[in-house]
Every structure is written in structure tokens, then in C-alpha cells.
XYZ file of C-alpha atoms in Angstrom:
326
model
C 0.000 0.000 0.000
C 1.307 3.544 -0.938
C 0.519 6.734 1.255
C 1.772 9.616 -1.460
C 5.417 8.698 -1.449
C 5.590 6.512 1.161
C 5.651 2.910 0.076
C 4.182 0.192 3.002
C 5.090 -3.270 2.938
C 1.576 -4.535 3.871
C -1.928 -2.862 5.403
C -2.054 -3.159 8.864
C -0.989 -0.523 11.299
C -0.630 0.260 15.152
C -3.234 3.101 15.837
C -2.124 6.084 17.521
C -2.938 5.568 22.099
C -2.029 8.149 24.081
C 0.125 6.358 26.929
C 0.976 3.301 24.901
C 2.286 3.576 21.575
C 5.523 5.162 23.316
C 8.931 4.272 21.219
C 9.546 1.390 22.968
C 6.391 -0.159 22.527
C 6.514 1.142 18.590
C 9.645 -0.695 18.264
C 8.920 -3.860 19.050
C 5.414 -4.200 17.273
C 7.666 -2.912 14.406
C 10.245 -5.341 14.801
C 7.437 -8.224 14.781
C 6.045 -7.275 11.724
C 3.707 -4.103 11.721
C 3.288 -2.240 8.148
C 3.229 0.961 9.851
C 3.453 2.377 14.063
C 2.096 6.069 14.771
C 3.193 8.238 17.763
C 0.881 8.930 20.546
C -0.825 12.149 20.234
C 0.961 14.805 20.720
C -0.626 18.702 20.877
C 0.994 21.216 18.476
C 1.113 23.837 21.147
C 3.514 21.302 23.111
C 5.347 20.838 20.255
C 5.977 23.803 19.132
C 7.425 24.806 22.462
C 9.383 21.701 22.578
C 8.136 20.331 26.075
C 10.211 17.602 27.480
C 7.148 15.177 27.262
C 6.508 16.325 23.520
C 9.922 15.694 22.633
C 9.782 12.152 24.270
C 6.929 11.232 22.707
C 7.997 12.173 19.196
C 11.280 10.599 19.487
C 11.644 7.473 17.283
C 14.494 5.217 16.147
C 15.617 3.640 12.483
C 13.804 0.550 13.430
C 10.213 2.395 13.302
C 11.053 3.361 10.056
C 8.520 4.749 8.239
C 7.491 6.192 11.142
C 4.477 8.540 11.552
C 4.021 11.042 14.071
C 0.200 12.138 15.040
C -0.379 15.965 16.027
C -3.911 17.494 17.757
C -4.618 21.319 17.822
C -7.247 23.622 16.330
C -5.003 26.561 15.137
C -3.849 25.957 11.745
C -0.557 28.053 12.191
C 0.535 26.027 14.772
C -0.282 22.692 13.805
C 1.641 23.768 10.502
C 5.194 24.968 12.082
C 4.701 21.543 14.796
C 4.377 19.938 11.468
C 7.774 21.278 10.332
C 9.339 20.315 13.516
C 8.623 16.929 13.452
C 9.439 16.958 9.241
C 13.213 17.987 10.793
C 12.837 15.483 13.052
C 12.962 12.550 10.552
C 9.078 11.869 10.716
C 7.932 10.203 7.646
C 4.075 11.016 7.627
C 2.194 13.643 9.733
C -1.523 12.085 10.614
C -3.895 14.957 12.078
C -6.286 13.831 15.097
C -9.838 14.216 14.879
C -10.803 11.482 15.954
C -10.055 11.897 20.084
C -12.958 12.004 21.932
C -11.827 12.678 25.323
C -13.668 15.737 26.615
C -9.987 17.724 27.763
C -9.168 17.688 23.998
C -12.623 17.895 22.799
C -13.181 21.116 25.028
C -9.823 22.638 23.232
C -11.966 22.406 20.027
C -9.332 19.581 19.306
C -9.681 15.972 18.092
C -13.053 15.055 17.203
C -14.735 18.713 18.034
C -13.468 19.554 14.724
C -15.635 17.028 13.296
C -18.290 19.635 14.033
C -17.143 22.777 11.762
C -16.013 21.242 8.579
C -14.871 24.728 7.547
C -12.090 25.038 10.206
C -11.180 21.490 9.783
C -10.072 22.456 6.409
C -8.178 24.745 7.119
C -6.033 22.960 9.710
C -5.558 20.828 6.979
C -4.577 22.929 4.470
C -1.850 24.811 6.385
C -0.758 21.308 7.718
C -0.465 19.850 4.164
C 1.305 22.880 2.886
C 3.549 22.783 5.558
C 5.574 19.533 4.719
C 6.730 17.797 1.839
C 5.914 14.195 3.240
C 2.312 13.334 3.353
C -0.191 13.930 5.711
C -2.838 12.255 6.594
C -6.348 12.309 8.629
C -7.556 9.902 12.087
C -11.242 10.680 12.390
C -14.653 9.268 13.656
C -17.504 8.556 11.757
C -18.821 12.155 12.916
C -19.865 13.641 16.598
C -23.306 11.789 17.309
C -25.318 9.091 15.739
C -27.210 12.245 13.927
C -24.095 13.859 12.184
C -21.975 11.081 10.901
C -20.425 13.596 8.467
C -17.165 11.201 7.988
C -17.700 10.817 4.312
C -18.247 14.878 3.321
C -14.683 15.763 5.530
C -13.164 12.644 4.010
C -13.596 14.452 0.456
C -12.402 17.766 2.064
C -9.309 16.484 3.393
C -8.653 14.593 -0.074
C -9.311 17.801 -1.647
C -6.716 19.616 0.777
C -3.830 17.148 -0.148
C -4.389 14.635 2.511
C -3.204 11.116 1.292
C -5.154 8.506 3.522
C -7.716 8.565 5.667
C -8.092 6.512 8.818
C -12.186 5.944 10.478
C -12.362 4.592 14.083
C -16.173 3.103 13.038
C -17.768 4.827 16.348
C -19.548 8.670 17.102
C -17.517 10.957 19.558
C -20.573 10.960 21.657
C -19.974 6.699 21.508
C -16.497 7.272 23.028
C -15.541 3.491 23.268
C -18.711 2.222 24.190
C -20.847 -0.050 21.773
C -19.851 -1.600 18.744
C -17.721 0.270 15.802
C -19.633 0.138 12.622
C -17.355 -1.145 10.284
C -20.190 -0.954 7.294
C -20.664 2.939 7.639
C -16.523 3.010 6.809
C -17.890 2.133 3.014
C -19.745 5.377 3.122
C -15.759 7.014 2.880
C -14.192 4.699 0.979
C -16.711 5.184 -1.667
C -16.523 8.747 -1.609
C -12.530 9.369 -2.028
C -9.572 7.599 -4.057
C -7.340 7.631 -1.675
C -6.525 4.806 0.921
C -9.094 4.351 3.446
C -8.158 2.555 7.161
C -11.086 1.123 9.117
C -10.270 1.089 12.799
C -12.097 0.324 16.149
C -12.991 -3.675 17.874
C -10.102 -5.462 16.084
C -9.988 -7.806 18.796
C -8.881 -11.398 16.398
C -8.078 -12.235 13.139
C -10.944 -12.815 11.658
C -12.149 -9.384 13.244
C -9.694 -7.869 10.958
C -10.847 -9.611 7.637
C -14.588 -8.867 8.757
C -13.928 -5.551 9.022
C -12.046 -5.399 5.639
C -14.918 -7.275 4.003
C -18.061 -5.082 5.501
C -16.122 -1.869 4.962
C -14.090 -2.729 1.671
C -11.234 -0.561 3.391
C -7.578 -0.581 2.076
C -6.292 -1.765 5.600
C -7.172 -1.933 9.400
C -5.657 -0.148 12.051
C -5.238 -2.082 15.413
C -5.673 0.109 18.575
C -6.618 -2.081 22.179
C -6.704 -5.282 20.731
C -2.622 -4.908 20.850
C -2.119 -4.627 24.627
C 0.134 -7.119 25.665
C 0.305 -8.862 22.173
C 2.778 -6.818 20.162
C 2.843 -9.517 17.714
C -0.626 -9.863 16.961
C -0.201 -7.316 14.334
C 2.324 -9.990 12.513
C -0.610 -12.594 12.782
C -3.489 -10.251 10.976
C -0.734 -9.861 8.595
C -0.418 -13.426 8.063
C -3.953 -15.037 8.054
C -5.355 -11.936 5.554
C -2.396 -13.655 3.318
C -2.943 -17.754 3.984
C -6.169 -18.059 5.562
C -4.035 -19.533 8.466
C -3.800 -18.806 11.584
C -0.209 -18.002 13.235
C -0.090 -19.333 17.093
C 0.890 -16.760 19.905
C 5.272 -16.930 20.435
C 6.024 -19.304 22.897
C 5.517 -18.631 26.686
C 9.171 -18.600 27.660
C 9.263 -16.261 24.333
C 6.584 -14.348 25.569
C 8.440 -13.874 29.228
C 12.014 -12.273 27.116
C 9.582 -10.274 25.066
C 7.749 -8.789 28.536
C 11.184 -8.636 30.106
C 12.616 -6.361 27.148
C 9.936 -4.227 27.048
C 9.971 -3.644 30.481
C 14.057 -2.637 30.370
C 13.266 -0.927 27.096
C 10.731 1.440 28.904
C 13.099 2.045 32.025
C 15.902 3.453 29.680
C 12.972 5.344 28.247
C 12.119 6.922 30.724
C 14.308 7.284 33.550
C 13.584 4.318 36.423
C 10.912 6.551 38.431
C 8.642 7.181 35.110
C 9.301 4.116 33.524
C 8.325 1.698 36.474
C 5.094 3.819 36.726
C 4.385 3.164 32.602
C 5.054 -0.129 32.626
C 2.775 -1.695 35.189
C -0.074 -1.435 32.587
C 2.187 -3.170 29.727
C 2.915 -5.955 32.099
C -0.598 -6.300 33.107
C -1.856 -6.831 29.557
C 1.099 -9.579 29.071
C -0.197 -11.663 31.839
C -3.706 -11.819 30.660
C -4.865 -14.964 30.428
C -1.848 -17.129 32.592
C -2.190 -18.346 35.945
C -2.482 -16.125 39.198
C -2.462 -12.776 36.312
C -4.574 -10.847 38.999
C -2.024 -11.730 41.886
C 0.784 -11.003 39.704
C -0.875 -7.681 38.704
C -1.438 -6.520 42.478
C 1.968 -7.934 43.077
C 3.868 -5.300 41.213
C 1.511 -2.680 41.646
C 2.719 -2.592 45.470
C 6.562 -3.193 45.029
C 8.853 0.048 44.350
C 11.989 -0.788 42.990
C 12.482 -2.202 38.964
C 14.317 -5.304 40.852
C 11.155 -6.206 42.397
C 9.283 -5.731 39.370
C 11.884 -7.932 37.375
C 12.020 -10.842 39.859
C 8.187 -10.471 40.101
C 7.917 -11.274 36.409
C 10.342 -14.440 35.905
C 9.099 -16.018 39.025
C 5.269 -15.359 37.539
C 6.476 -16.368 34.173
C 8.408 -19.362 35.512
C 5.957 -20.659 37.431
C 3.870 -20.591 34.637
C 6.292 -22.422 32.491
C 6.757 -25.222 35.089
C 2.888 -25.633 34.873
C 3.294 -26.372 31.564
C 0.886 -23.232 30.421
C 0.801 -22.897 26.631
């Protein structure tokens, strides 16, 4: 799949999550497979003051690459020169949020509020597409409430402004993450642009990802939650939309070195303090599923020291392996 000049090896990409899709956790779906990884959110205004958090969260390495960094804000100015910084930054793609539905961005007239005035939507995208020679392109909703799903008209505006792919989470804003995405009313866009449409939202198993592709007739999928704790599971949608077959989760002593790097990945990351705090979640979401995963999860969510979080894990791990857990 092409996005403008950006050639992808294959469709399916890691959605943008604010307080997950950090670099480290980029990097390793990358590494197991993943067409394409996106940044967490980051706000313009942030960015163009270079924040120490901004900067963090933009950072990327060669391994990510292409690598696409995803920018929120409702002046078209800024969004422009934060688009600049991040082109001098070695981004690849710029994708613009307006899909975020969580009420501190929405009540900056960010993310998904600008689903609401088509007008000033364009021209955020406009001054963001002018702004950079790479491409740009759009994460959006299929419109505010169940009465304005106005996805497919801003689709063809942002098409018409130079965007080069557009990405639909198949839920409202006022939905948030509640119900079920409708991965039908994503054929409402596809049909009304040329350029490559994403469907997003529920991707939970394999064949979740070729339903989706079927009832929407989208170019690709974009996995968001269904990744937590399964950074290859990106690899396997890859694989059965190929062969029909299904690829079996890595190996649970695998799984434990995979958990283990992460988890040192995230402390160099960060610093110790911040990155112990981060990585409770990721650790969580590897467990799911093995034996005494709630104990484990309370375990390390009372400990204070990285050590304690390490020995923690193999012992949990370990035991599991002794148990002979597949």
C-alpha cells in the first residue's frame, strides 16, 4: 500500500494511544512485523514549544522506520510549524487527530470537536499539508453523534486539501468506546474518495480484521486495544489476511524475554521513576490470560523498585512455564 510517497510493505498498522504507543512499545510491534506504528498524540502547542514530554513522545528510532508522528490542535498556524518540527525530526508522515474524543481535547476544540465545523477542519488541513513535503494524513470518527456522521463529506475535504489517507475509528464521539464500531458505515468514505481508506475500532482477532475489511471494503485496518500485551498480533493479521491460516501466539518462555525487554526498554525510556510507573499497565496486559495474572498484577503494583518488578515477572512467568501453560 502507498501513502503519497511513502511505500508500506503490507496494510495493517498500530493506531495512535495516548500512553501506549511510546517508542519502545513502537519498536517492538515494528520489529514483529507491523506495516506501519504512529506516535501517541501529541498537541501542536507542546510541540511547538518543545516540552520535554513532547519531545519524548515524538522521538523514534531507524527501526520504526517509516514512522508517523500524530499531532492534535485547532489553530492551523501552529499545527503547521509543529508539522515542520517533526518533518526535521525525521518523521515520515504527519496524521492529524480528529478522531479523540476525550472531553480535555474535545473542550480545546481539538480531536473530534473539529468534526463539528467542517470549515475550520479544512483549514487545519490545508496549512498542515502545505507545511511539509511528506504526506499527511487524517484519524477521524464517523462524525460527533449518531445524527451527524459527516465522515464521508470531511473525508472528500481532506482529499481535496492534499491529505493522502484517511483513517475511520467506526464509532460517534458521543460513543467514546462504548458499543460496537460500525465497520459498514466506513464504506460510506471509501466510496466517496480515491485515496486509501483505514477502518479502525474492535479489532480484537483475526478474523475481526478480515470482517472488518470485508463489511467496509477498506484498504487496511488499524489495530488500537486489541494490541495490549500482544505486540505480535499485528504480525498474525498480517499473516492469516495472506494464507487463511492462523499463526499461534510466540512461545511462553518467548513471551516472558519479550515482557522482560519491554519492560528494560521502557526504564531506559524513561528514567527508572517514570518508567516503572508506565510499565505496570504493559505488564498487566502480558499476563492476561496465565495463571495467578490478577495476583501477579497486584503484586507489582505494590513493590517500588524495577528489581522487584523484574524478579516479580520471571518467578510469575516461571511458574507458569513449570505448569506447563501454553
Amino acid at each position: 500500500m502507498r501513502i503519497g510517497s511513502v511505500e508500506l510493505t503490507d496494510s495493517v498498522i498500530l493506531a495512535p494511544m495516548s500512553g501506549v504507543t511510546d517508542m519502545p512499545f513502537r519498536r517492538l510491534v515494528k520489529q514483529r512485523g507491523a506495516a506501519l506504528v504512529i506516535s501517541e498524540m501529541i498537541a501542536s502547542q507542546a510541540m511547538i514549544r518543545q516540552t520535554r514530554q513532547s519531545l519524548l513522545m515524538a522521538s523514534h528510532t531507524p527501526e520504526e522506520k517509516p514512522m508517523a508522528v500524530q499531532l492534535a490542535g485547532c489553530e492551523p498556524e501552529v499545527m503547521a510549524e509543529a508539522a515542520r518540527l517533526n518533518l526535521d525530526r525525521g518523521a515520515a508522515i504527519i496524521d492529524i487527530n480528529m478522531g479523540c474524543p476525550v472531553k480535555k481535547v474535545v473542550n480545546g476544540h481539538a480531536g473530534s470537536a473539529l468534526m463539528r465545523d467542517e470549515v475550520h477542519a479544512a483549514k487545519i488541513i490545508e496549512a498542515t499539508v502545505k507545511a511539509v513535503p511528506i504526506p499527511v494524513t487524517l484519524k477521524m470518527r464517523t462524525g460527533w453523534d449518531d445524527q451527524n456522521r459527516n465522515a464521508p463529506r470531511l473525508a472528500k475535504i481532506a482529499e481535496e486539501c492534499g491529505v493522502q489517507m484517511i483513517t475511520v475509528h467506526g464509532r460517534t464521539r458521543c460513543q467514546l468506546y462504548t458499543g460496537k464500531a460500525d465497520w459498514s458505515f466506513i464504506r460510506k468514505v471509501k466510496e466517496a474518495v480515491r485515496i486509501p481508506v483505514i477502518g479502525n475500532g474492535d479489532v480484537q482477532s483475526v478474523e475481526d480484521a478480515k470482517q472488518l475489511l470485508l463489511l467496509s471494503g477498506a484498504d487496511g485496518v488499524m489495530v488500537g486495544r486489541g494490541a495490549y500485551g500482544r505486540p505480535w498480533f499485528l504480525a498474525q493479521i498480517s499473516h492469516y489476511l495472506k494464507t487463511n491460516e492462523k499463526l499461534p501466539d510466540p512461545p511462553l518462555e518467548e513471551q516472558k524475554n519479550i515482557a522482560l525487554r519491554h519492560f528494560e526498554d521502557m526504564l531506559s525510556h524513561y528514567g527508572e521513576y517514570t518508567g516503572l510507573l508506565m510499565a505496570r499497565k504493559h505488564l498487566g496486559w502480558y499476563s492476561k490470560g496465565l495463571t495467578g495474572s490478577s495476583e501477579y498484577r497486584a503484586s507489582i503494583n505494590q513493590v517500588g523498585t524495577a528489581q522487584e518488578v523484574r524478579n516479580l515477572t520471571a518467578e510469575f512467568y516461571n511458574l507458569n512455564l513449570e505448569s506447563g501453560h501454553e
